[in-house]
Amino acid sequence: MKALAVAPVFIPLITLLIGIMLRPYHQQVKVVSLVGAALLTLVGIRLVALANADVVLAVQLGGWEAPYGITVIIDRLSAAMVAITGIIGLAAALYGLVREGNPDVLRNFHIFLHGLLAGVCGAFITGDVFNLYVWFEVLLIGSFALIALGGGRRRLSGTMTYVVLNLLATLVFLLSAGLIYSSTGTLNMGELGLIFRAGEAPPAATLAVVMMLVSFAIKAALFPVFGWLPASYHVAWTPVSALFAGLLTKVGVYAMIRIVTLVWPEYGQAHEVLLWVACATMLVGVLGAAAQNEVRRILSFHIVSQVGYMILGLALASPLAIAGAVFYLIHHIVVKANLFFIGGIAARMTGSERLAAMGGLYAKAPWLAILFAIPALSLAGIPPLSGFWAKFVLVKASLADGFWWAAGVALLTGIFTLLSMSKIWNETFLKAHPQGEKAIRIDDEMRWGWWAISGLAAMTVLIGIGAGPVMEYAIAAAGQLADPVVYFQAITHPGGR
């Protein structure tokens, strides 16, 4: 079990090292990347199966017991996040098999991809605040390299915005970790949870947690610290922006869910602040999308608005609401990454990302139109797709707790999301291309990308059709988060159960 618990980190790290050693051999690097992503996906699926059988894996690395050792812990939420990370990494690796383009960019993409996956998975499985900071640093290094791939003035400008804001968030996180250690004497998440729940946390520790949540809010692109995301994500190469859209903000959301449910499990002042932030994030994000005229800029603002739904579930704090947030995380990672992949293919075929310069794809590529419609309708919450069930649960939880206005904001955001998706559909697929059909390029080199987007679209449909088992899993995960007795026991008695 120890090997399985650390596999989500070691597989991408080993893949990264092999890729570096094989760097002169472009095709071999692609194959290694694909195999590494596939292995990570298989490990994630195995972890979900174990978690679904109520097994919590907990390992202390370095020969030291908790709270002094390096704690790795995988419960239901962690297992699901590792599995989804592997799936998105595999889709990105498939998309990156394109034969055209700069071979150096393609090779470096496959190498840096696994550095990013290692950092993301490490953040999902760590049980220690300092190591959470370390894994944030690892994923940031990978993301800095990925977003700058290919160079160019526009891309480097977006990269600088991304780097500066994320480094600021990381600095705040590091300061908060130092403050919480000086005030409590520990950085182990389980021990911190016990201290806060017992009412023994000093004021400095509370301040440290607030600072930590601010840093996570920046990384999750919550209102009012979201501006860096739509200014940077759209400039990256398509598989990079899809990776970022699917995974990076969700690491911040995951960290917020983990910390808040450990130290402030019941609805109170902190949750009230989160509730207002969630609603503002939904509205500002969706209204920002309405003002854009480029596909990936529209989709970038929708990342912001959709993150608001996840934080809404955390803010409400009821078991049903937290289950809705978990369901939304699973659904949104798949849907949003796929929309960025599809947007990239559409731009490649039409020669532009500007809606005014696109068009004619429904007649020339009807299958792409269908593949876009599936995640787009899911994002808007149209039944029976996955997004409908995620929104339905959160609206139901809002009404059950008496927050009818929050439910109204969630529904209104869904309506505006549908309008944005309709705008992309009309401009990209229905209207004629401004330069005629001959301007549309049927791209045979992207066949692996087609496999990636088809697989993700199928997942969206399956999650919607199989919403019952997924919701049962999310409810059980919410139970572990709301009452983390198993989490504490797993840290105290390593080895899983």
mmCIF file of N, CA and C in Angstrom, residues 168-215:
data_model
loop_
_atom_site.group_PDB
_atom_site.id
_atom_site.type_symbol
_atom_site.label_atom_id
_atom_site.label_comp_id
_atom_site.label_asym_id
_atom_site.label_seq_id
_atom_site.Cartn_x
_atom_site.Cartn_y
_atom_site.Cartn_z
ATOM 1 N N LEU A 168 3.193 35.960 -5.877
ATOM 2 C CA LEU A 168 2.642 36.694 -4.739
ATOM 3 C C LEU A 168 1.826 35.768 -3.853
ATOM 4 N N ALA A 169 0.964 34.946 -4.472
ATOM 5 C CA ALA A 169 0.154 34.003 -3.697
ATOM 6 C C ALA A 169 1.032 33.018 -2.952
ATOM 7 N N THR A 170 2.103 32.562 -3.585
ATOM 8 C CA THR A 170 3.003 31.602 -2.947
ATOM 9 C C THR A 170 3.731 32.234 -1.772
ATOM 10 N N LEU A 171 4.110 33.499 -1.918
ATOM 11 C CA LEU A 171 4.772 34.202 -0.815
ATOM 12 C C LEU A 171 3.837 34.322 0.381
ATOM 13 N N VAL A 172 2.590 34.683 0.141
ATOM 14 C CA VAL A 172 1.602 34.775 1.231
ATOM 15 C C VAL A 172 1.431 33.410 1.893
ATOM 16 N N PHE A 173 1.396 32.353 1.091
ATOM 17 C CA PHE A 173 1.261 30.996 1.623
ATOM 18 C C PHE A 173 2.447 30.656 2.524
ATOM 19 N N LEU A 174 3.659 30.971 2.074
ATOM 20 C CA LEU A 174 4.849 30.665 2.867
ATOM 21 C C LEU A 174 4.841 31.425 4.187
ATOM 22 N N LEU A 175 4.475 32.688 4.151
ATOM 23 C CA LEU A 175 4.400 33.479 5.384
ATOM 24 C C LEU A 175 3.359 32.907 6.340
ATOM 25 N N SER A 176 2.226 32.488 5.801
ATOM 26 C CA SER A 176 1.177 31.921 6.655
ATOM 27 C C SER A 176 1.626 30.599 7.264
ATOM 28 N N ALA A 177 2.371 29.786 6.497
ATOM 29 C CA ALA A 177 2.867 28.518 7.033
ATOM 30 C C ALA A 177 3.833 28.769 8.191
ATOM 31 N N GLY A 178 4.719 29.763 8.030
ATOM 32 C CA GLY A 178 5.636 30.092 9.115
ATOM 33 C C GLY A 178 4.909 30.577 10.351
ATOM 34 N N LEU A 179 3.878 31.406 10.158
ATOM 35 C CA LEU A 179 3.123 31.941 11.289
ATOM 36 C C LEU A 179 2.347 30.846 11.999
ATOM 37 N N ILE A 180 1.765 29.929 11.241
ATOM 38 C CA ILE A 180 0.971 28.881 11.880
ATOM 39 C C ILE A 180 1.869 27.912 12.633
ATOM 40 N N TYR A 181 3.087 27.691 12.140
ATOM 41 C CA TYR A 181 4.012 26.805 12.867
ATOM 42 C C TYR A 181 4.502 27.464 14.148
ATOM 43 N N SER A 182 4.805 28.763 14.066
ATOM 44 C CA SER A 182 5.297 29.462 15.266
ATOM 45 C C SER A 182 4.229 29.561 16.345
ATOM 46 N N SER A 183 2.958 29.553 15.951
ATOM 47 C CA SER A 183 1.881 29.725 16.931
ATOM 48 C C SER A 183 1.310 28.407 17.445
ATOM 49 N N THR A 184 1.450 27.332 16.661
ATOM 50 C CA THR A 184 0.877 26.038 17.091
ATOM 51 C C THR A 184 1.920 24.954 17.283
ATOM 52 N N GLY A 185 3.085 25.113 16.688
ATOM 53 C CA GLY A 185 4.130 24.099 16.809
ATOM 54 C C GLY A 185 3.963 22.915 15.880
ATOM 55 N N THR A 186 3.069 23.005 14.921
ATOM 56 C CA THR A 186 2.868 21.896 13.991
ATOM 57 C C THR A 186 2.390 22.421 12.640
ATOM 58 N N LEU A 187 2.661 21.614 11.603
ATOM 59 C CA LEU A 187 2.144 21.895 10.276
ATOM 60 C C LEU A 187 1.356 20.703 9.733
ATOM 61 N N ASN A 188 1.205 19.677 10.559
ATOM 62 C CA ASN A 188 0.419 18.519 10.160
ATOM 63 C C ASN A 188 -1.063 18.897 10.117
ATOM 64 N N MET A 189 -1.714 18.641 8.995
ATOM 65 C CA MET A 189 -3.099 19.083 8.822
ATOM 66 C C MET A 189 -4.032 18.444 9.840
ATOM 67 N N GLY A 190 -3.845 17.158 10.121
ATOM 68 C CA GLY A 190 -4.705 16.491 11.090
ATOM 69 C C GLY A 190 -4.567 17.082 12.477
ATOM 70 N N GLU A 191 -3.328 17.339 12.891
ATOM 71 C CA GLU A 191 -3.106 17.924 14.210
ATOM 72 C C GLU A 191 -3.646 19.347 14.276
ATOM 73 N N LEU A 192 -3.488 20.103 13.205
ATOM 74 C CA LEU A 192 -4.060 21.454 13.162
ATOM 75 C C LEU A 192 -5.576 21.395 13.290
ATOM 76 N N GLY A 193 -6.195 20.430 12.616
ATOM 77 C CA GLY A 193 -7.642 20.276 12.725
ATOM 78 C C GLY A 193 -8.088 20.005 14.139
ATOM 79 N N LEU A 194 -7.354 19.149 14.830
ATOM 80 C CA LEU A 194 -7.697 18.836 16.220
ATOM 81 C C LEU A 194 -7.547 20.064 17.114
ATOM 82 N N ILE A 195 -6.495 20.856 16.890
ATOM 83 C CA ILE A 195 -6.262 22.057 17.697
ATOM 84 C C ILE A 195 -7.389 23.066 17.498
ATOM 85 N N PHE A 196 -7.771 23.308 16.262
ATOM 86 C CA PHE A 196 -8.828 24.283 15.984
ATOM 87 C C PHE A 196 -10.177 23.781 16.485
ATOM 88 N N ARG A 197 -10.464 22.512 16.285
ATOM 89 C CA ARG A 197 -11.764 21.986 16.710
ATOM 90 C C ARG A 197 -11.904 21.957 18.226
ATOM 91 N N ALA A 198 -10.775 21.855 18.926
ATOM 92 C CA ALA A 198 -10.809 21.883 20.384
ATOM 93 C C ALA A 198 -10.846 23.302 20.940
ATOM 94 N N GLY A 199 -10.803 24.305 20.069
ATOM 95 C CA GLY A 199 -10.815 25.703 20.515
ATOM 96 C C GLY A 199 -9.517 26.146 21.132
ATOM 97 N N GLU A 200 -8.409 25.473 20.827
ATOM 98 C CA GLU A 200 -7.115 25.771 21.434
ATOM 99 C C GLU A 200 -6.197 26.576 20.522
ATOM 100 N N ALA A 201 -6.702 26.987 19.369
ATOM 101 C CA ALA A 201 -5.858 27.716 18.426
ATOM 102 C C ALA A 201 -5.686 29.162 18.882
ATOM 103 N N PRO A 202 -4.456 29.676 18.976
ATOM 104 C CA PRO A 202 -4.251 31.079 19.343
ATOM 105 C C PRO A 202 -4.676 32.003 18.207
ATOM 106 N N PRO A 203 -4.885 33.289 18.498
ATOM 107 C CA PRO A 203 -5.299 34.239 17.441
ATOM 108 C C PRO A 203 -4.339 34.277 16.261
ATOM 109 N N ALA A 204 -3.042 34.112 16.533
ATOM 110 C CA ALA A 204 -2.070 34.143 15.438
ATOM 111 C C ALA A 204 -2.296 32.991 14.463
ATOM 112 N N ALA A 205 -2.722 31.849 14.975
ATOM 113 C CA ALA A 205 -2.995 30.702 14.108
ATOM 114 C C ALA A 205 -4.213 30.981 13.222
ATOM 115 N N THR A 206 -5.217 31.618 13.801
ATOM 116 C CA THR A 206 -6.398 31.985 13.006
ATOM 117 C C THR A 206 -6.022 32.952 11.902
ATOM 118 N N LEU A 207 -5.187 33.951 12.235
ATOM 119 C CA LEU A 207 -4.713 34.897 11.226
ATOM 120 C C LEU A 207 -3.939 34.167 10.133
ATOM 121 N N ALA A 208 -3.129 33.188 10.522
ATOM 122 C CA ALA A 208 -2.341 32.429 9.546
ATOM 123 C C ALA A 208 -3.236 31.662 8.590
ATOM 124 N N VAL A 209 -4.305 31.066 9.113
ATOM 125 C CA VAL A 209 -5.228 30.322 8.252
ATOM 126 C C VAL A 209 -5.922 31.270 7.274
ATOM 127 N N VAL A 210 -6.306 32.462 7.755
ATOM 128 C CA VAL A 210 -6.933 33.446 6.870
ATOM 129 C C VAL A 210 -5.973 33.837 5.748
ATOM 130 N N MET A 211 -4.704 34.072 6.095
ATOM 131 C CA MET A 211 -3.700 34.395 5.079
ATOM 132 C C MET A 211 -3.551 33.253 4.075
ATOM 133 N N MET A 212 -3.568 32.037 4.590
ATOM 134 C CA MET A 212 -3.454 30.860 3.728
ATOM 135 C C MET A 212 -4.617 30.795 2.747
ATOM 136 N N LEU A 213 -5.816 31.064 3.239
ATOM 137 C CA LEU A 213 -6.991 31.035 2.382
ATOM 138 C C LEU A 213 -6.948 32.149 1.333
ATOM 139 N N VAL A 214 -6.358 33.288 1.680
ATOM 140 C CA VAL A 214 -6.194 34.361 0.698
ATOM 141 C C VAL A 214 -5.283 33.896 -0.442
ATOM 142 N N SER A 215 -4.199 33.216 -0.092
ATOM 143 C CA SER A 215 -3.294 32.718 -1.132
ATOM 144 C C SER A 215 -3.987 31.681 -2.003
#
